[in-house]
Amino acid sequence: MKHNFGAGPCILPKEVFQEASEAVIDFNNTGLSILEISHRSKEFEQVVVEAEALVRELLEVPEGYSVLFLQGGASQQFAMIPMNILPEGGKAAYLDTGVWATKAAKEASKLGNVEIVASSSDKNYTYIPKDFVVPADATYFHYTSNNTIYGTEIFEKPKVSIPTAVDMSSDILSRVINVADFDLIYAGAQKNMGPAGVTLVIVKDDLLGKSGRVIPSIFDYQQHAKAGSMYNTPPVYSIYVSLLNLRWLKEKGGVSVIEQENIIKARTLYDEIERNPYFKGTANQEDRSRMNVTFVMDTAEQEAAFLELAKERGLIGLKGHRSVGGFRASIYNALTISSVNALVDAMKEFEEKQGA
Ligand SMILES: *Cc1c(COP(=O)(O)O)cnc(C)c1O
């Protein structure tokens, strides 16, 4: 058995893989594969309608927001957000908490003025800046709620008085959020919602149509909203597999239930990192992520030896991102507590072997 701690594309529930594979052969007894049906067919239309309804239900999306399934990944959103809401010559405020936040700001700076309100680059993004001022004359504020690479997370929305856009790629659906706090939420599906190829965007309708820019249709949220995410051929299979995962989450009891599991999983792993003298967490304690747990060892030899032991125990995807080193255990929704326990057991085993 393999325990997949990969950061993304990531683990999905076994049941989802099972059903997804069946649909490749015969989708809903149509006698056709999900890969060959028309995206305009009644059957697929129902997939999009149900997926949207489930996102609205699971996240309790209020009235006045569009829920879109787009392509181009979270990276495309880095550009689409300023294209759609930042006026020519306007200013946007960005919080710099890591690689993804930096990339988002860089794209916005191609379309307007970007003010970095704070950055934790001075300590390799191991913490979340707390005291910063967001300029009131900026059109919007952008931040990344979970820093996938550095293992830090922002659980409470910073207090700002201007519209807020948030990259929730790696913690969407992992904890309860108040959608009304945000004007735009986006997430590449491949960390917690589904497979690669589709991006979820939840956008307040009031925010749109005000930038005064000419926006190419394919990048225009309003065009996608008007077309019900069917402006052009959508990523049919990615949306379908996301639907299966959303159904799975609903059956489990929804976001508040998975949040409790995620809290226990994260605590179990952080407790062992703190207890075990061979491992050391890299993120500032109060900013530690529940989704990506980053840790290191004292020497490269120890790290190589532990990685080898982990591999023997079926624990994969643990190697840390090159900018942090060490290890990163991504413990997304679909990763079970028994997989976390298997990792903790391997850490204990390593300690015992050293002591022997
Ligand atoms: C992975 C990731 C991205 C990049 O997503 P793509 O879909 O590959 O563009 C952006 N932001 C965060 C927080 C991520 O984890």
Short mmCIF file of C-alpha atoms and ligand atoms in Angstrom, two decimals:
data_model
loop_
_atom_site.label_atom_id
_atom_site.label_comp_id
_atom_site.label_asym_id
_atom_site.label_seq_id
_atom_site.Cartn_x
_atom_site.Cartn_y
_atom_site.Cartn_z
CA MET A 1 0.00 0.00 0.00
CA LYS A 2 1.17 3.50 -0.88
CA HIS A 3 0.62 6.60 1.25
CA ASN A 4 0.69 9.58 -1.10
CA PHE A 5 1.92 12.76 0.59
CA GLY A 6 2.49 14.51 -2.75
CA ALA A 7 1.83 18.26 -2.88
CA GLY A 8 -0.13 18.20 -6.13
CA PRO A 9 -1.54 16.70 -8.18
CA CYS A 10 -2.61 14.95 -5.06
CA ILE A 11 -4.29 11.99 -3.54
CA LEU A 12 -8.03 11.60 -4.07
CA PRO A 13 -10.30 9.10 -2.32
CA LYS A 14 -10.13 5.50 -3.61
CA GLU A 15 -13.88 5.53 -4.31
CA VAL A 16 -13.39 8.55 -6.56
CA PHE A 17 -10.69 6.79 -8.61
CA GLN A 18 -12.92 3.72 -8.87
CA GLU A 19 -15.96 5.61 -10.15
CA ALA A 20 -13.85 7.87 -12.35
CA SER A 21 -12.31 4.84 -14.05
CA GLU A 22 -15.71 3.25 -14.63
CA ALA A 23 -16.94 6.42 -16.34
CA VAL A 24 -14.07 6.20 -18.81
CA ILE A 25 -15.61 2.96 -20.09
CA ASP A 26 -19.31 3.70 -19.66
CA PHE A 27 -20.57 6.99 -18.32
CA ASN A 28 -23.89 6.72 -16.45
CA ASN A 29 -25.07 3.80 -18.62
CA THR A 30 -24.96 5.94 -21.74
CA GLY A 31 -22.84 3.33 -23.52
CA LEU A 32 -20.34 6.12 -24.11
CA SER A 33 -17.14 7.13 -22.36
CA ILE A 34 -17.09 10.38 -20.39
CA LEU A 35 -14.12 11.17 -22.65
CA GLU A 36 -16.21 11.13 -25.81
CA ILE A 37 -19.55 12.61 -24.81
CA SER A 38 -20.48 16.06 -25.99
CA HIS A 39 -19.97 18.80 -23.45
CA ARG A 40 -23.33 20.10 -24.65
CA SER A 41 -25.11 16.82 -23.90
CA LYS A 42 -27.80 16.72 -21.24
CA GLU A 43 -25.70 14.24 -19.25
CA PHE A 44 -22.69 16.51 -19.03
CA GLU A 45 -24.75 19.61 -18.44
CA GLN A 46 -26.03 17.86 -15.32
CA VAL A 47 -22.44 17.26 -14.20
CA VAL A 48 -21.64 20.97 -14.31
CA VAL A 49 -24.92 21.93 -12.67
CA GLU A 50 -24.41 19.44 -9.83
CA ALA A 51 -20.73 20.36 -9.34
CA GLU A 52 -21.67 24.03 -9.06
CA ALA A 53 -24.54 23.24 -6.69
CA LEU A 54 -22.23 21.17 -4.47
CA VAL A 55 -19.62 23.94 -4.29
CA ARG A 56 -22.38 26.37 -3.31
CA GLU A 57 -23.73 23.96 -0.71
CA LEU A 58 -20.43 22.81 0.81
CA LEU A 59 -19.00 26.34 1.08
CA GLU A 60 -22.37 28.01 1.74
CA VAL A 61 -21.82 30.47 -1.09
CA PRO A 62 -24.23 33.40 -0.65
CA GLU A 63 -26.37 34.98 -3.35
CA GLY A 64 -24.60 37.35 -5.71
CA TYR A 65 -21.58 35.16 -6.45
CA SER A 66 -20.78 33.24 -9.64
CA VAL A 67 -19.16 29.81 -9.35
CA LEU A 68 -16.99 29.06 -12.36
CA PHE A 69 -14.95 26.09 -13.60
CA LEU A 70 -12.12 27.41 -15.74
CA GLN A 71 -8.88 26.24 -17.32
CA GLY A 72 -5.32 27.56 -17.12
CA GLY A 73 -4.73 26.71 -13.47
CA ALA A 74 -4.31 29.08 -10.56
CA SER A 75 -1.51 30.69 -12.58
CA GLN A 76 -4.01 31.94 -15.14
CA GLN A 77 -5.95 33.56 -12.32
CA PHE A 78 -2.85 35.55 -11.39
CA ALA A 79 -3.39 37.37 -14.70
CA MET A 80 -7.18 37.20 -14.99
CA ILE A 81 -7.79 38.96 -11.68
CA PRO A 82 -6.02 42.21 -12.61
CA MET A 83 -7.32 41.95 -16.19
CA ASN A 84 -10.88 41.90 -14.89
CA ILE A 85 -10.84 44.21 -11.91
CA LEU A 86 -7.82 46.50 -11.99
CA PRO A 87 -8.40 49.71 -13.99
CA GLU A 88 -5.69 50.97 -16.33
CA GLY A 89 -3.14 52.77 -14.12
CA GLY A 90 -4.83 51.46 -10.97
CA LYS A 91 -3.19 50.08 -7.85
CA ALA A 92 -3.48 46.65 -6.23
CA ALA A 93 -2.14 45.52 -2.84
CA TYR A 94 -0.42 42.14 -2.45
CA LEU A 95 0.79 40.26 0.60
CA ASP A 96 4.01 38.37 -0.18
CA THR A 97 4.08 35.04 1.64
CA GLY A 98 5.93 32.85 -0.84
CA VAL A 99 6.52 31.75 -4.41
CA TRP A 100 2.85 31.69 -5.46
CA ALA A 101 2.09 35.06 -3.87
CA THR A 102 5.14 36.54 -5.62
CA LYS A 103 4.06 35.13 -8.97
CA ALA A 104 0.56 36.53 -8.51
CA ALA A 105 1.96 39.99 -7.75
CA LYS A 106 4.31 39.82 -10.72
CA GLU A 107 1.47 39.20 -13.15
CA ALA A 108 -0.58 42.04 -11.67
CA SER A 109 2.38 44.39 -12.01
CA LYS A 110 2.25 43.85 -15.79
CA LEU A 111 -1.24 45.37 -15.79
CA GLY A 112 -1.00 48.09 -13.16
CA ASN A 113 0.75 49.25 -10.02
CA VAL A 114 1.39 46.71 -7.31
CA GLU A 115 2.13 47.62 -3.72
CA ILE A 116 3.59 44.80 -1.64
CA VAL A 117 2.08 45.50 1.78
CA ALA A 118 4.39 43.10 3.61
CA SER A 119 6.72 40.20 2.87
CA SER A 120 8.22 37.34 4.86
CA SER A 121 10.99 36.78 2.32
CA ASP A 122 13.52 37.94 4.95
CA LYS A 123 13.11 34.57 6.71
CA ASN A 124 12.49 32.37 3.69
CA TYR A 125 8.72 32.70 4.17
CA THR A 126 8.63 30.74 7.42
CA TYR A 127 6.06 33.09 8.93
CA ILE A 128 3.04 35.19 8.05
CA PRO A 129 3.48 38.98 8.33
CA LYS A 130 0.91 40.33 10.77
CA ASP A 131 1.06 44.10 11.05
CA PHE A 132 0.69 45.73 7.72
CA VAL A 133 -1.37 48.50 6.26
CA VAL A 134 -3.35 48.01 3.09
CA PRO A 135 -3.68 51.29 1.18
CA ALA A 136 -7.30 52.37 1.03
CA ASP A 137 -6.88 53.66 -2.52
CA ALA A 138 -5.95 50.24 -3.91
CA THR A 139 -8.62 48.56 -6.00
CA TYR A 140 -8.17 45.20 -4.29
CA PHE A 141 -6.06 43.22 -1.84
CA HIS A 142 -4.65 39.80 -2.75
CA TYR A 143 -3.19 37.09 -0.56
CA THR A 144 -2.48 33.36 -0.58
CA SER A 145 -4.28 31.55 2.24
CA ASN A 146 -2.07 28.48 2.26
CA ASN A 147 1.56 28.57 1.22
CA THR A 148 1.96 25.10 -0.23
CA ILE A 149 5.74 25.27 -0.46
CA TYR A 150 6.58 26.77 2.95
CA GLY A 151 3.87 25.14 5.06
CA THR A 152 2.28 28.32 6.40
CA GLU A 153 -1.40 29.18 6.41
CA ILE A 154 -3.57 32.22 7.08
CA PHE A 155 -6.68 31.07 8.88
CA GLU A 156 -8.26 34.46 9.44
CA LYS A 157 -8.74 36.94 6.70
CA PRO A 158 -6.61 40.05 7.32
CA LYS A 159 -8.78 43.04 8.20
CA VAL A 160 -9.02 45.20 5.13
CA SER A 161 -11.63 47.60 3.88
CA ILE A 162 -11.16 46.98 0.16
CA PRO A 163 -12.26 44.01 -1.99
CA THR A 164 -10.19 40.91 -1.36
CA ALA A 165 -9.07 38.18 -3.73
CA VAL A 166 -7.58 35.02 -2.27
CA ASP A 167 -5.65 32.10 -3.71
CA MET A 168 -7.03 29.07 -1.85
CA SER A 169 -5.52 26.48 -4.18
CA SER A 170 -4.15 24.29 -1.41
CA ASP A 171 -6.69 24.74 1.37
CA ILE A 172 -10.02 25.10 -0.40
CA LEU A 173 -12.67 22.82 1.16
CA SER A 174 -10.30 21.86 3.99
CA ARG A 175 -11.88 24.17 6.56
CA VAL A 176 -14.97 26.30 7.01
CA ILE A 177 -14.70 29.76 5.47
CA ASN A 178 -17.08 32.66 5.25
CA VAL A 179 -17.33 33.28 1.51
CA ALA A 180 -18.98 36.66 2.12
CA ASP A 181 -15.64 37.89 3.54
CA PHE A 182 -14.15 37.64 0.06
CA ASP A 183 -14.85 39.15 -3.32
CA LEU A 184 -12.97 36.53 -5.28
CA ILE A 185 -11.76 33.06 -4.30
CA TYR A 186 -9.81 30.83 -6.66
CA ALA A 187 -8.21 27.43 -6.48
CA GLY A 188 -6.49 25.10 -8.91
CA ALA A 189 -8.38 21.85 -8.30
CA GLN A 190 -5.36 19.59 -8.09
CA LYS A 191 -4.51 20.17 -4.43
CA ASN A 192 -7.75 19.44 -2.66
CA MET A 193 -10.73 19.45 -4.99
CA GLY A 194 -9.97 17.17 -7.90
CA PRO A 195 -7.46 16.37 -10.63
CA ALA A 196 -5.36 18.86 -12.59
CA GLY A 197 -7.04 20.70 -15.43
CA VAL A 198 -9.79 22.71 -13.79
CA THR A 199 -9.75 25.82 -11.61
CA LEU A 200 -12.54 26.89 -9.32
CA VAL A 201 -13.39 30.59 -9.22
CA ILE A 202 -16.02 32.06 -6.89
CA VAL A 203 -16.50 35.71 -7.71
CA LYS A 204 -18.85 38.39 -6.45
CA ASP A 205 -20.83 39.62 -9.42
CA ASP A 206 -20.67 43.23 -8.20
CA LEU A 207 -16.91 43.21 -8.59
CA LEU A 208 -17.04 42.71 -12.35
CA GLY A 209 -17.48 44.98 -15.33
CA LYS A 210 -15.94 48.02 -13.64
CA SER A 211 -12.29 48.05 -14.74
CA GLY A 212 -12.97 49.83 -18.01
CA ARG A 213 -10.59 47.48 -19.76
CA VAL A 214 -11.14 45.63 -23.00
CA ILE A 215 -10.89 42.00 -21.88
CA PRO A 216 -10.41 39.13 -24.36
CA SER A 217 -13.54 36.98 -24.00
CA ILE A 218 -11.70 33.86 -22.91
CA PHE A 219 -10.27 35.80 -19.93
CA ASP A 220 -13.49 37.60 -19.07
CA TYR A 221 -15.23 36.28 -15.95
CA GLN A 222 -18.53 37.76 -17.10
CA GLN A 223 -18.41 35.77 -20.34
CA HIS A 224 -17.77 32.55 -18.43
CA ALA A 225 -20.50 33.36 -15.90
CA LYS A 226 -23.03 34.14 -18.62
CA ALA A 227 -22.22 30.83 -20.32
CA GLY A 228 -22.40 28.75 -17.12
CA SER A 229 -18.72 27.73 -17.45
CA MET A 230 -19.45 26.62 -21.03
CA TYR A 231 -18.08 29.57 -22.95
CA ASN A 232 -15.89 27.05 -24.75
CA THR A 233 -15.28 23.32 -24.31
CA PRO A 234 -14.68 22.90 -20.61
CA PRO A 235 -12.27 20.34 -19.10
CA VAL A 236 -14.98 17.68 -19.07
CA TYR A 237 -13.17 14.90 -17.27
CA SER A 238 -11.54 17.14 -14.65
CA ILE A 239 -14.91 18.64 -13.78
CA TYR A 240 -16.46 15.18 -13.57
CA VAL A 241 -13.77 13.83 -11.23
CA SER A 242 -14.09 16.99 -9.13
CA LEU A 243 -17.83 16.32 -8.92
CA LEU A 244 -17.15 12.82 -7.62
CA ASN A 245 -14.83 14.27 -4.99
CA LEU A 246 -17.39 16.91 -3.98
CA ARG A 247 -20.00 14.15 -3.58
CA TRP A 248 -17.54 12.20 -1.44
CA LEU A 249 -16.98 15.21 0.77
CA LYS A 250 -20.71 15.82 1.16
CA GLU A 251 -21.26 12.18 2.11
CA LYS A 252 -18.57 12.44 4.76
CA GLY A 253 -20.54 15.24 6.36
CA GLY A 254 -19.10 18.26 4.57
CA VAL A 255 -16.40 20.81 5.24
CA SER A 256 -16.87 21.12 9.02
CA VAL A 257 -16.41 17.36 9.43
CA ILE A 258 -13.30 17.19 7.24
CA GLU A 259 -11.92 20.24 9.08
CA GLN A 260 -12.00 18.34 12.38
CA GLU A 261 -10.18 15.41 10.74
CA ASN A 262 -7.62 17.78 9.24
CA ILE A 263 -6.99 19.35 12.64
CA ILE A 264 -6.34 15.93 14.18
CA LYS A 265 -4.08 14.84 11.30
CA ALA A 266 -1.99 18.01 11.51
CA ARG A 267 -1.74 17.89 15.29
CA THR A 268 -0.65 14.24 15.21
CA LEU A 269 2.18 15.02 12.82
CA TYR A 270 3.32 18.28 14.44
CA ASP A 271 3.30 16.61 17.86
CA GLU A 272 5.70 13.95 16.59
CA ILE A 273 7.94 16.55 14.92
CA GLU A 274 8.16 18.36 18.26
CA ARG A 275 8.71 15.21 20.29
CA ASN A 276 11.20 13.45 18.03
CA PRO A 277 14.71 14.90 18.42
CA TYR A 278 15.64 13.98 14.84
CA PHE A 279 13.07 16.27 13.21
CA LYS A 280 12.51 20.00 13.22
CA GLY A 281 9.56 21.97 11.85
CA THR A 282 10.44 24.88 9.56
CA ALA A 283 7.33 27.06 9.91
CA ASN A 284 6.63 29.51 12.70
CA GLN A 285 4.43 27.60 15.15
CA GLU A 286 1.38 29.88 15.09
CA ASP A 287 1.41 30.03 11.29
CA ARG A 288 1.76 26.31 10.62
CA SER A 289 -0.32 24.91 7.79
CA ARG A 290 -2.83 22.10 8.26
CA MET A 291 -2.30 21.02 4.68
CA ASN A 292 1.46 21.05 4.06
CA VAL A 293 3.72 20.10 6.94
CA THR A 294 7.35 21.08 6.34
CA PHE A 295 10.24 19.72 8.39
CA VAL A 296 13.97 19.09 8.18
CA MET A 297 16.71 17.04 9.85
CA ASP A 298 20.17 18.06 11.00
CA THR A 299 22.18 16.54 8.17
CA ALA A 300 21.73 15.62 4.53
CA GLU A 301 22.76 12.04 5.40
CA GLN A 302 19.96 11.70 7.93
CA GLU A 303 17.47 13.10 5.44
CA ALA A 304 18.58 10.65 2.75
CA ALA A 305 18.33 7.77 5.23
CA PHE A 306 14.86 8.77 6.39
CA LEU A 307 13.64 9.22 2.82
CA GLU A 308 14.84 5.68 2.10
CA LEU A 309 13.08 4.29 5.17
CA ALA A 310 9.90 6.17 4.21
CA LYS A 311 10.05 4.69 0.73
CA GLU A 312 10.34 1.18 2.18
CA ARG A 313 7.22 1.86 4.22
CA GLY A 314 5.27 3.02 1.15
CA LEU A 315 5.39 6.69 2.15
CA ILE A 316 5.86 8.70 -1.03
CA GLY A 317 5.89 12.33 -2.15
CA LEU A 318 7.66 13.49 1.01
CA LYS A 319 10.66 15.26 -0.46
CA GLY A 320 10.50 18.96 0.33
CA HIS A 321 10.37 21.67 -2.29
CA ARG A 322 13.87 22.72 -3.37
CA SER A 323 13.45 26.15 -1.80
CA VAL A 324 12.88 24.70 1.68
CA GLY A 325 14.63 21.33 1.51
CA GLY A 326 13.97 18.48 3.93
CA PHE A 327 10.46 17.12 3.83
CA ARG A 328 6.95 18.22 3.08
CA ALA A 329 4.03 16.02 4.04
CA SER A 330 0.92 17.18 2.23
CA ILE A 331 -2.02 15.95 4.23
CA TYR A 332 -4.94 17.02 2.08
CA ASN A 333 -8.58 16.01 2.64
CA ALA A 334 -8.28 12.57 1.06
CA LEU A 335 -5.21 11.52 3.02
CA THR A 336 -6.38 9.39 5.95
CA ILE A 337 -5.27 9.53 9.55
CA SER A 338 -3.87 6.01 9.11
CA SER A 339 -1.45 7.38 6.51
CA VAL A 340 -0.38 10.08 8.97
CA ASN A 341 0.09 7.38 11.60
CA ALA A 342 2.23 5.38 9.16
CA LEU A 343 4.49 8.42 8.72
CA VAL A 344 4.68 8.99 12.47
CA ASP A 345 5.56 5.31 12.96
CA ALA A 346 8.40 5.64 10.44
CA MET A 347 9.72 8.69 12.28
CA LYS A 348 9.68 6.75 15.56
CA GLU A 349 11.35 3.80 13.88
CA PHE A 350 14.10 6.07 12.61
CA GLU A 351 14.66 7.43 16.11
CA GLU A 352 14.81 3.95 17.62
CA LYS A 353 17.30 2.74 15.01
CA GLN A 354 19.57 5.69 15.74
CA GLY A 355 19.37 5.06 19.45
CA ALA A 356 20.10 1.35 19.08
C1 LIG B 1 -0.02 24.88 -6.91
C2 LIG B 1 -0.38 26.26 -6.58
C3 LIG B 1 -0.51 27.25 -7.57
C4 LIG B 1 -0.24 26.98 -9.04
O1 LIG B 1 -1.31 26.29 -9.56
P1 LIG B 1 -1.38 25.94 -11.13
O2 LIG B 1 -2.74 25.35 -11.21
O3 LIG B 1 -0.28 24.97 -11.42
O4 LIG B 1 -1.25 27.20 -11.89
C5 LIG B 1 -0.87 28.52 -7.18
N1 LIG B 1 -1.09 28.83 -5.89
C6 LIG B 1 -0.96 27.91 -4.91
C7 LIG B 1 -1.23 28.29 -3.50
C8 LIG B 1 -0.60 26.60 -5.23
O5 LIG B 1 -0.48 25.69 -4.25
#
